[in-house]
GROMACS .gro file of N, CA and C in nm:
model
  267
    1UNK      N    1  -3.685  -6.025  15.992
    1UNK     CA    2  -3.721  -5.900  16.057
    1UNK      C    3  -3.674  -5.782  15.976
    2UNK      N    4  -3.555  -5.791  15.912
    2UNK     CA    5  -3.509  -5.691  15.832
    2UNK      C    6  -3.594  -5.672  15.703
    3UNK      N    7  -3.650  -5.775  15.654
    3UNK     CA    8  -3.740  -5.764  15.554
    3UNK      C    9  -3.865  -5.682  15.575
    4UNK      N   10  -3.927  -5.711  15.688
    4UNK     CA   11  -4.039  -5.634  15.740
    4UNK      C   12  -4.003  -5.484  15.761
    5UNK      N   13  -3.881  -5.457  15.823
    5UNK     CA   14  -3.831  -5.322  15.836
    5UNK      C   15  -3.814  -5.259  15.704
    6UNK      N   16  -3.769  -5.322  15.613
    6UNK     CA   17  -3.746  -5.267  15.473
    6UNK      C   18  -3.885  -5.232  15.411
    7UNK      N   19  -3.979  -5.314  15.425
    7UNK     CA   20  -4.107  -5.290  15.373
    7UNK      C   21  -4.181  -5.165  15.437
    8UNK      N   22  -4.169  -5.156  15.571
    8UNK     CA   23  -4.221  -5.042  15.643
    8UNK      C   24  -4.154  -4.915  15.599
    9UNK      N   25  -4.019  -4.921  15.573
    9UNK     CA   26  -3.941  -4.800  15.532
    9UNK      C   27  -3.990  -4.768  15.386
   10UNK      N   28  -4.010  -4.860  15.307
   10UNK     CA   29  -4.056  -4.833  15.172
   10UNK      C   30  -4.189  -4.777  15.172
   11UNK      N   31  -4.284  -4.818  15.265
   11UNK     CA   32  -4.421  -4.772  15.262
   11UNK      C   33  -4.413  -4.625  15.325
   12UNK      N   34  -4.329  -4.598  15.414
   12UNK     CA   35  -4.313  -4.468  15.479
   12UNK      C   36  -4.255  -4.368  15.371
   13UNK      N   37  -4.161  -4.415  15.293
   13UNK     CA   38  -4.106  -4.333  15.183
   13UNK      C   39  -4.212  -4.294  15.094
   14UNK      N   40  -4.299  -4.388  15.046
   14UNK     CA   41  -4.404  -4.370  14.954
   14UNK      C   42  -4.500  -4.272  15.018
   15UNK      N   43  -4.531  -4.277  15.141
   15UNK     CA   44  -4.632  -4.187  15.202
   15UNK      C   45  -4.568  -4.042  15.199
   16UNK      N   46  -4.449  -4.039  15.228
   16UNK     CA   47  -4.384  -3.906  15.229
   16UNK      C   48  -4.363  -3.847  15.079
   17UNK      N   49  -4.316  -3.937  14.999
   17UNK     CA   50  -4.284  -3.884  14.859
   17UNK      C   51  -4.405  -3.852  14.779
   18UNK      N   52  -4.521  -3.916  14.807
   18UNK     CA   53  -4.636  -3.907  14.719
   18UNK      C   54  -4.694  -3.764  14.714
   19UNK      N   55  -4.706  -3.691  14.832
   19UNK     CA   56  -4.748  -3.553  14.817
   19UNK      C   57  -4.649  -3.460  14.742
   20UNK      N   58  -4.525  -3.481  14.751
   20UNK     CA   59  -4.421  -3.404  14.675
   20UNK      C   60  -4.444  -3.416  14.516
   21UNK      N   61  -4.464  -3.551  14.486
   21UNK     CA   62  -4.483  -3.580  14.348
   21UNK      C   63  -4.611  -3.516  14.292
   22UNK      N   64  -4.725  -3.524  14.374
   22UNK     CA   65  -4.848  -3.461  14.339
   22UNK      C   66  -4.827  -3.305  14.326
   23UNK      N   67  -4.759  -3.250  14.422
   23UNK     CA   68  -4.734  -3.101  14.422
   23UNK      C   69  -4.650  -3.069  14.299
   24UNK      N   70  -4.552  -3.138  14.267
   24UNK     CA   71  -4.471  -3.110  14.147
   24UNK      C   72  -4.553  -3.118  14.020
   25UNK      N   73  -4.638  -3.220  14.011
   25UNK     CA   74  -4.726  -3.234  13.897
   25UNK      C   75  -4.817  -3.112  13.885
   26UNK      N   76  -4.876  -3.075  13.997
   26UNK     CA   77  -4.972  -2.957  14.002
   26UNK      C   78  -4.895  -2.832  13.953
   27UNK      N   79  -4.769  -2.811  14.006
   27UNK     CA   80  -4.689  -2.701  13.977
   27UNK      C   81  -4.660  -2.688  13.819
   28UNK      N   82  -4.626  -2.812  13.768
   28UNK     CA   83  -4.601  -2.819  13.626
   28UNK      C   84  -4.727  -2.783  13.544
   29UNK      N   85  -4.833  -2.828  13.593
   29UNK     CA   86  -4.963  -2.798  13.517
   29UNK      C   87  -4.998  -2.645  13.524
   30UNK      N   88  -4.976  -2.590  13.641
   30UNK     CA   89  -4.988  -2.448  13.664
   30UNK      C   90  -4.908  -2.365  13.570
   31UNK      N   91  -4.790  -2.397  13.571
   31UNK     CA   92  -4.689  -2.323  13.482
   31UNK      C   93  -4.733  -2.340  13.340
   32UNK      N   94  -4.779  -2.453  13.296
   32UNK     CA   95  -4.825  -2.471  13.158
   32UNK      C   96  -4.942  -2.387  13.133
   33UNK      N   97  -5.037  -2.378  13.217
   33UNK     CA   98  -5.164  -2.302  13.198
   33UNK      C   99  -5.130  -2.154  13.199
   34UNK      N  100  -5.040  -2.107  13.284
   34UNK     CA  101  -5.004  -1.970  13.286
   34UNK      C  102  -4.932  -1.929  13.158
   35UNK      N  103  -4.838  -2.013  13.102
   35UNK     CA  104  -4.762  -1.987  12.984
   35UNK      C  105  -4.827  -2.004  12.858
   36UNK      N  106  -4.951  -2.070  12.864
   36UNK     CA  107  -5.023  -2.105  12.741
   36UNK      C  108  -5.068  -1.974  12.665
   37UNK      N  109  -5.123  -1.873  12.729
   37UNK     CA  110  -5.158  -1.755  12.654
   37UNK      C  111  -5.040  -1.686  12.597
   38UNK      N  112  -4.929  -1.685  12.659
   38UNK     CA  113  -4.809  -1.628  12.605
   38UNK      C  114  -4.770  -1.704  12.477
   39UNK      N  115  -4.779  -1.836  12.483
   39UNK     CA  116  -4.735  -1.915  12.375
   39UNK      C  117  -4.832  -1.888  12.257
   40UNK      N  118  -4.950  -1.879  12.281
   40UNK     CA  119  -5.054  -1.850  12.173
   40UNK      C  120  -5.034  -1.714  12.115
   41UNK      N  121  -4.996  -1.616  12.196
   41UNK     CA  122  -4.969  -1.483  12.140
   41UNK      C  123  -4.846  -1.479  12.052
   42UNK      N  124  -4.744  -1.565  12.085
   42UNK     CA  125  -4.629  -1.565  12.014
   42UNK      C  126  -4.617  -1.651  11.894
   43UNK      N  127  -4.719  -1.737  11.869
   43UNK     CA  128  -4.725  -1.815  11.757
   43UNK      C  129  -4.720  -1.750  11.625
   44UNK      N  130  -4.801  -1.636  11.603
   44UNK     CA  131  -4.783  -1.557  11.477
   44UNK      C  132  -4.643  -1.510  11.454
   45UNK      N  133  -4.580  -1.457  11.558
   45UNK     CA  134  -4.443  -1.405  11.533
   45UNK      C  135  -4.350  -1.525  11.492
   46UNK      N  136  -4.371  -1.634  11.556
   46UNK     CA  137  -4.276  -1.743  11.527
   46UNK      C  138  -4.309  -1.792  11.381
   47UNK      N  139  -4.430  -1.790  11.340
   47UNK     CA  140  -4.464  -1.827  11.201
   47UNK      C  141  -4.404  -1.730  11.106
   48UNK      N  142  -4.407  -1.596  11.131
   48UNK     CA  143  -4.342  -1.505  11.047
   48UNK      C  144  -4.196  -1.524  11.040
   49UNK      N  145  -4.130  -1.551  11.145
   49UNK     CA  146  -3.991  -1.572  11.147
   49UNK      C  147  -3.952  -1.705  11.070
   50UNK      N  148  -4.039  -1.797  11.071
   50UNK     CA  149  -4.010  -1.925  11.000
   50UNK      C  150  -4.026  -1.903  10.853
   51UNK      N  151  -4.125  -1.822  10.811
   51UNK     CA  152  -4.146  -1.793  10.674
   51UNK      C  153  -4.027  -1.709  10.618
   52UNK      N  154  -3.984  -1.611  10.698
   52UNK     CA  155  -3.864  -1.533  10.658
   52UNK      C  156  -3.738  -1.620  10.643
   53UNK      N  157  -3.728  -1.716  10.738
   53UNK     CA  158  -3.608  -1.805  10.735
   53UNK      C  159  -3.614  -1.890  10.609
   54UNK      N  160  -3.726  -1.944  10.564
   54UNK     CA  161  -3.726  -2.023  10.450
   54UNK      C  162  -3.714  -1.937  10.323
   55UNK      N  163  -3.762  -1.816  10.320
   55UNK     CA  164  -3.735  -1.733  10.217
   55UNK      C  165  -3.587  -1.691  10.186
   56UNK      N  166  -3.525  -1.665  10.302
   56UNK     CA  167  -3.385  -1.643  10.286
   56UNK      C  168  -3.305  -1.767  10.244
   57UNK      N  169  -3.348  -1.881  10.289
   57UNK     CA  170  -3.284  -2.011  10.256
   57UNK      C  171  -3.306  -2.036  10.101
   58UNK      N  172  -3.428  -2.006  10.048
   58UNK     CA  173  -3.455  -2.026   9.914
   58UNK      C  174  -3.379  -1.922   9.824
   59UNK      N  175  -3.360  -1.795   9.877
   59UNK     CA  176  -3.286  -1.697   9.802
   59UNK      C  177  -3.132  -1.738   9.795
   60UNK      N  178  -3.081  -1.786   9.903
   60UNK     CA  179  -2.936  -1.827   9.907
   60UNK      C  180  -2.927  -1.948   9.816
   61UNK      N  181  -3.010  -2.036   9.814
   61UNK     CA  182  -3.000  -2.155   9.726
   61UNK      C  183  -3.004  -2.109   9.581
   62UNK      N  184  -3.093  -2.013   9.542
   62UNK     CA  185  -3.110  -1.963   9.411
   62UNK      C  186  -2.974  -1.899   9.367
   63UNK      N  187  -2.919  -1.822   9.455
   63UNK     CA  188  -2.786  -1.762   9.422
   63UNK      C  189  -2.681  -1.853   9.397
   64UNK      N  190  -2.673  -1.959   9.487
   64UNK     CA  191  -2.572  -2.058   9.466
   64UNK      C  192  -2.586  -2.133   9.333
   65UNK      N  193  -2.711  -2.165   9.298
   65UNK     CA  194  -2.733  -2.237   9.167
   65UNK      C  195  -2.701  -2.147   9.051
   66UNK      N  196  -2.740  -2.019   9.067
   66UNK     CA  197  -2.710  -1.917   8.962
   66UNK      C  198  -2.557  -1.902   8.937
   67UNK      N  199  -2.483  -1.912   9.055
   67UNK     CA  200  -2.334  -1.903   9.029
   67UNK      C  201  -2.276  -2.034   8.983
   68UNK      N  202  -2.334  -2.149   9.012
   68UNK     CA  203  -2.284  -2.278   8.960
   68UNK      C  204  -2.305  -2.303   8.815
   69UNK      N  205  -2.410  -2.251   8.760
   69UNK     CA  206  -2.437  -2.271   8.613
   69UNK      C  207  -2.328  -2.212   8.524
   70UNK      N  208  -2.285  -2.089   8.536
   70UNK     CA  209  -2.179  -2.042   8.454
   70UNK      C  210  -2.047  -2.111   8.480
   71UNK      N  211  -2.024  -2.152   8.606
   71UNK     CA  212  -1.905  -2.222   8.639
   71UNK      C  213  -1.900  -2.362   8.563
   72UNK      N  214  -2.018  -2.431   8.562
   72UNK     CA  215  -2.027  -2.557   8.498
   72UNK      C  216  -2.002  -2.536   8.332
   73UNK      N  217  -2.047  -2.423   8.288
   73UNK     CA  218  -2.028  -2.400   8.143
   73UNK      C  219  -1.881  -2.369   8.119
   74UNK      N  220  -1.809  -2.297   8.200
   74UNK     CA  221  -1.672  -2.275   8.193
   74UNK      C  222  -1.590  -2.408   8.198
   75UNK      N  223  -1.619  -2.485   8.296
   75UNK     CA  224  -1.557  -2.617   8.303
   75UNK      C  225  -1.575  -2.694   8.180
   76UNK      N  226  -1.695  -2.697   8.132
   76UNK     CA  227  -1.728  -2.773   8.004
   76UNK      C  228  -1.649  -2.723   7.887
   77UNK      N  229  -1.635  -2.591   7.877
   77UNK     CA  230  -1.558  -2.535   7.769
   77UNK      C  231  -1.412  -2.568   7.777
   78UNK      N  232  -1.355  -2.559   7.892
   78UNK     CA  233  -1.215  -2.592   7.899
   78UNK      C  234  -1.181  -2.735   7.909
   79UNK      N  235  -1.279  -2.828   7.951
   79UNK     CA  236  -1.256  -2.959   7.961
   79UNK      C  237  -1.287  -3.039   7.827
   80UNK      N  238  -1.370  -2.976   7.743
   80UNK     CA  239  -1.421  -3.048   7.615
   80UNK      C  240  -1.301  -3.085   7.527
   81UNK      N  241  -1.204  -3.002   7.510
   81UNK     CA  242  -1.086  -3.048   7.421
   81UNK      C  243  -1.011  -3.169   7.470
   82UNK      N  244  -1.002  -3.176   7.602
   82UNK     CA  245  -0.937  -3.296   7.663
   82UNK      C  246  -1.015  -3.420   7.649
   83UNK      N  247  -1.148  -3.410   7.661
   83UNK     CA  248  -1.237  -3.525   7.641
   83UNK      C  249  -1.237  -3.566   7.487
   84UNK      N  250  -1.231  -3.476   7.404
   84UNK     CA  251  -1.222  -3.511   7.258
   84UNK      C  252  -1.091  -3.578   7.221
   85UNK      N  253  -0.986  -3.523   7.280
   85UNK     CA  254  -0.850  -3.575   7.257
   85UNK      C  255  -0.840  -3.715   7.328
   86UNK      N  256  -0.901  -3.744   7.434
   86UNK     CA  257  -0.896  -3.875   7.501
   86UNK      C  258  -0.977  -3.972   7.418
   87UNK      N  259  -1.082  -3.929   7.349
   87UNK     CA  260  -1.164  -4.027   7.273
   87UNK      C  261  -1.099  -4.052   7.138
   88UNK      N  262  -1.021  -3.970   7.092
   88UNK     CA  263  -0.945  -3.993   6.961
   88UNK      C  264  -0.830  -4.081   6.980
   89UNK      N  265  -0.765  -4.079   7.090
   89UNK     CA  266  -0.643  -4.149   7.110
   89UNK      C  267  -0.669  -4.298   7.133
   0.00000   0.00000   0.00000
């Protein structure tokens, strides 16, 4: 008897929940369709921001590399005598 009651309750829940699920899906679709033109209008601005971001990143990387090259030369100049002395001993 309880099994039948559980099945009836489950069917009732499905009948009540189904319209809410359909309404939620319809609302989600409506919001997507409303926001689509705004998204399409903002895509060029997002593209420009992305290009600027990569340009800044490239410039920062170039500066870091430009600073590391003289530093590597200085390290090589000061470390070379120690390497020569280590190989002679």
